[in-house]
CSV table of C-alpha atoms in Angstrom, one decimal:
chain,number,residue,atom,x,y,z
A,1,MET,CA,22.8,22.6,89.8
A,2,GLN,CA,23.2,19.6,87.5
A,3,ARG,CA,19.6,18.8,88.0
A,4,ARG,CA,18.4,22.3,87.3
A,5,GLY,CA,20.4,22.4,84.1
A,6,HIS,CA,18.8,19.1,83.1
A,7,THR,CA,15.4,20.6,83.7
A,8,LEU,CA,16.2,23.7,81.6
A,9,ARG,CA,17.3,21.4,78.8
A,10,LEU,CA,14.1,19.4,79.0
A,11,THR,CA,12.1,22.6,78.9
A,12,ALA,CA,13.9,23.9,75.9
A,13,VAL,CA,13.5,20.6,74.1
A,14,SER,CA,9.8,20.6,75.0
A,15,ALA,CA,9.4,24.1,73.6
A,16,LEU,CA,11.0,23.1,70.4
A,17,VAL,CA,8.8,20.1,70.1
A,18,VAL,CA,5.7,22.2,70.8
A,19,LEU,CA,6.8,24.8,68.2
A,20,ALA,CA,7.5,22.1,65.7
A,21,LEU,CA,4.2,20.4,66.3
A,22,THR,CA,2.4,23.7,66.2
A,23,GLY,CA,4.0,24.7,63.0
A,24,PHE,CA,3.3,21.3,61.5
A,25,SER,CA,-0.2,21.4,62.7
A,26,THR,CA,-0.8,24.9,61.4
A,27,GLY,CA,0.7,23.9,58.0
A,28,ARG,CA,-1.6,20.9,57.9
A,29,HIS,CA,-4.6,22.9,59.1
A,30,GLY,CA,-3.9,25.6,56.5
A,31,HIS,CA,-3.6,23.0,53.8
A,32,GLY,CA,-6.8,21.4,55.0
A,33,HIS,CA,-8.5,24.8,55.2
A,34,SER,CA,-7.7,25.5,51.6
A,35,HIS,CA,-9.3,22.3,50.5
A,36,SER,CA,-12.2,21.8,52.9
A,37,GLY,CA,-12.6,25.2,54.6
A,38,GLY,CA,-13.1,23.7,58.1
A,39,GLY,CA,-11.5,22.1,61.1
A,40,GLY,CA,-10.4,18.6,60.9
A,41,GLY,CA,-9.4,19.7,57.4
A,42,CYS,CA,-6.4,17.5,57.4
A,43,SER,CA,-8.3,14.3,57.7
A,44,SER,CA,-10.9,15.6,55.3
A,45,SER,CA,-8.2,16.8,53.0
A,46,SER,CA,-6.6,13.5,53.1
A,47,GLN,CA,-9.8,11.8,52.2
A,48,ASP,CA,-10.3,14.3,49.4
A,49,HIS,CA,-6.9,13.4,48.0
A,50,ASP,CA,-7.7,9.8,48.3
A,51,SER,CA,-11.1,10.4,46.7
A,52,SER,CA,-9.5,12.7,44.1
A,53,SER,CA,-6.8,10.1,43.6
A,54,SER,CA,-9.4,7.4,43.3
A,55,VAL,CA,-11.4,9.5,40.8
A,56,GLY,CA,-8.2,10.3,39.0
A,57,LYS,CA,-7.4,6.6,38.7
A,58,THR,CA,-10.9,5.9,37.6
A,59,GLY,CA,-10.8,8.8,35.2
A,60,SER,CA,-7.5,7.7,34.1
A,61,GLY,CA,-8.8,4.2,33.7
A,62,HIS,CA,-11.7,5.4,31.6
A,63,TYR,CA,-9.4,7.6,29.6
A,64,HIS,CA,-7.1,4.7,29.2
A,65,ASP,CA,-10.0,2.5,28.1
A,66,TYR,CA,-11.0,5.1,25.6
A,67,ASP,CA,-7.5,5.4,24.5
A,68,ASP,CA,-7.3,1.6,24.2
A,69,ASP,CA,-10.6,1.7,22.2
A,70,TYR,CA,-9.2,4.5,20.1
A,71,TYR,CA,-5.9,2.6,19.6
A,72,GLY,CA,-7.9,-0.5,18.8
A,73,ASP,CA,-9.8,1.4,16.2
A,74,ASP,CA,-6.5,2.8,15.0
A,75,THR,CA,-5.2,-0.7,14.9
A,76,GLY,CA,-8.2,-1.8,13.0
A,77,GLY,CA,-7.6,1.1,10.6
A,78,SER,CA,-4.0,0.0,10.4
A,79,THR,CA,-5.2,-3.5,9.6
A,80,SER,CA,-7.5,-2.1,7.1
A,81,GLY,CA,-4.7,-0.1,5.8
A,82,SER,CA,-2.6,-3.2,5.7
A,83,GLY,CA,-5.5,-4.8,3.8
A,84,GLY,CA,-5.3,-1.8,1.5
A,85,GLY,CA,-1.6,-2.4,1.2
A,86,THR,CA,-2.3,-6.0,0.1
A,87,TYR,CA,-4.8,-4.6,-2.3
A,88,ASP,CA,-2.3,-2.1,-3.7
A,89,THR,CA,0.2,-4.8,-4.3
A,90,PRO,CA,-0.8,-6.3,-7.6
A,91,THR,CA,-1.4,-10.0,-7.8
A,92,PRO,CA,1.2,-11.5,-10.1
A,93,THR,CA,-0.4,-12.0,-13.5
A,94,PRO,CA,0.0,-15.5,-14.7
A,95,SER,CA,2.1,-15.8,-17.9
A,96,LEU,CA,0.0,-15.7,-21.0
A,97,LYS,CA,0.0,-18.6,-23.3
A,98,ALA,CA,0.9,-17.9,-26.9
A,99,ALA,CA,-2.0,-17.2,-29.3
A,100,LYS,CA,-2.8,-18.9,-32.6
A,101,ALA,CA,-2.5,-16.9,-35.8
A,102,LYS,CA,-3.8,-17.8,-39.3
A,103,LEU,CA,-3.6,-16.0,-42.6
A,104,VAL,CA,-6.8,-14.5,-43.8
A,105,SER,CA,-5.5,-12.7,-46.9
A,106,CYS,CA,-2.2,-11.8,-48.4
A,107,ALA,CA,-1.0,-8.4,-49.6
A,108,THR,CA,-2.4,-7.1,-53.0
A,109,GLU,CA,-1.6,-4.1,-55.1
A,110,LYS,CA,-4.6,-2.3,-53.7
A,111,ALA,CA,-4.2,-3.4,-50.1
A,112,GLN,CA,-0.5,-3.8,-49.4
A,113,TYR,CA,-0.8,-5.7,-46.2
A,114,ALA,CA,-1.6,-9.2,-45.0
A,115,THR,CA,-4.6,-9.8,-42.7
A,116,ILE,CA,-4.1,-12.2,-39.8
A,117,GLU,CA,-6.7,-13.5,-37.4
A,118,VAL,CA,-5.4,-14.1,-33.8
A,119,THR,CA,-7.1,-16.4,-31.3
A,120,ASN,CA,-6.4,-15.8,-27.6
A,121,PRO,CA,-6.6,-19.0,-25.5
A,122,ASN,CA,-6.2,-17.1,-22.2
A,123,ALA,CA,-8.9,-16.0,-19.8
A,124,VAL,CA,-7.5,-12.5,-19.8
A,125,GLU,CA,-7.0,-9.9,-22.6
A,126,GLY,CA,-3.5,-9.9,-24.0
A,127,ASP,CA,-1.2,-8.3,-26.5
A,128,PHE,CA,0.4,-10.6,-29.1
A,129,THR,CA,3.0,-10.2,-31.8
A,130,VAL,CA,2.2,-11.6,-35.2
A,131,ARG,CA,4.7,-12.1,-38.0
A,132,VAL,CA,4.2,-12.5,-41.7
A,133,GLU,CA,6.7,-13.4,-44.4
A,134,PHE,CA,6.0,-12.2,-47.9
A,135,ASP,CA,7.4,-14.7,-50.5
A,136,ASP,CA,8.0,-14.7,-54.2
A,137,LYS,CA,7.1,-17.6,-56.6
A,138,GLN,CA,10.2,-19.6,-55.5
A,139,GLY,CA,9.2,-19.3,-51.8
A,140,THR,CA,12.0,-16.9,-51.1
A,141,ALA,CA,11.2,-14.1,-48.6
A,142,VAL,CA,10.9,-10.8,-50.3
A,143,ALA,CA,10.0,-9.1,-47.0
A,144,ASP,CA,8.8,-9.8,-43.6
A,145,ASN,CA,7.2,-7.7,-40.9
A,146,THR,CA,5.5,-7.9,-37.5
A,147,THR,CA,2.8,-6.1,-35.6
A,148,THR,CA,1.2,-6.2,-32.2
A,149,VAL,CA,-2.5,-6.8,-31.7
A,150,THR,CA,-4.7,-6.7,-28.6
A,151,VAL,CA,-7.0,-9.7,-28.3
A,152,PRO,CA,-9.8,-10.0,-25.8
A,153,ALA,CA,-10.0,-12.9,-23.3
A,154,ASP,CA,-10.9,-16.2,-25.0
A,155,GLY,CA,-11.6,-14.1,-28.2
A,156,THR,CA,-10.2,-13.3,-31.6
A,157,ALA,CA,-9.0,-10.2,-33.3
A,158,ARG,CA,-7.6,-9.3,-36.7
A,159,ALA,CA,-4.3,-7.5,-37.4
A,160,GLU,CA,-2.9,-6.0,-40.6
A,161,VAL,CA,0.8,-6.6,-41.2
A,162,LYS,CA,2.1,-4.1,-43.7
A,163,LEU,CA,4.3,-5.0,-46.7
A,164,VAL,CA,7.5,-2.9,-46.1
A,165,ASP,CA,11.1,-3.1,-47.0
A,166,SER,CA,13.9,-4.0,-44.7
A,167,TYR,CA,14.0,-0.5,-43.4
A,168,GLY,CA,10.3,-0.5,-42.5
A,169,HIS,CA,9.4,1.8,-45.4
A,170,PRO,CA,6.6,1.0,-47.9
A,171,ASP,CA,7.9,0.1,-51.4
A,172,ASP,CA,5.4,-0.1,-54.2
A,173,GLY,CA,7.8,-2.2,-56.2
A,174,LEU,CA,7.7,-5.1,-53.6
A,175,ILE,CA,4.1,-6.0,-54.3
A,176,PHE,CA,5.0,-7.2,-57.8
A,177,GLU,CA,7.4,-9.6,-56.3
A,178,VAL,CA,5.0,-11.1,-53.7
A,179,HIS,CA,3.4,-14.3,-54.8
A,180,HIS,CA,2.1,-15.6,-51.4
A,181,CYS,CA,2.3,-14.9,-47.6
A,182,LYS,CA,3.2,-17.1,-44.7
A,183,ALA,CA,1.9,-16.2,-41.2
A,184,ASN,CA,3.7,-17.6,-38.2
A,185,PRO,CA,1.1,-19.8,-36.6
A,186,VAL,CA,2.2,-18.9,-33.1
A,187,ALA,CA,1.7,-15.3,-31.9
A,188,GLU,CA,3.8,-14.8,-28.8
A,189,PRO,CA,2.7,-12.5,-25.9
A,190,ALA,CA,4.1,-9.0,-26.5
A,191,GLY,CA,6.4,-7.4,-24.1
């Protein structure tokens, strides 16, 4: 009796194993069939997966290489952009040296301004402020005024400094008091 029960249990276990194997095999075969359409599809399907996986890796590798190349180009662009950034950042302009100024002519009744010639010692164009003092016979300042002149690199330019009162207004009476003019020999860079 005990032996017979043991046999029944073995039969039941065997049946379950067969069913399990059959179900598994059918699932695998169905899976294989959908890929390869034939028997032994499991093995073939597995190879397809490996091959597909391999192709996928290769494809991925190529894509990655392309991506790297693209990224490399982008990096190059970025470097170029960085170069552009360096280009956009202005190089500090060296400070300008003061220019030399000399009186060409003093104010007259017909031309109520002094003419000054400014010499720029710099290798770049610059703006310079010139100053003129208008004096009477005793050398006392009747008026003084300034103006700004742009002088080319290593060049000269002339500026007209108007005879005006302390408020910056022309005054026809001042010219009769002016005996001579004094130009400041140093024209400082403007600004």
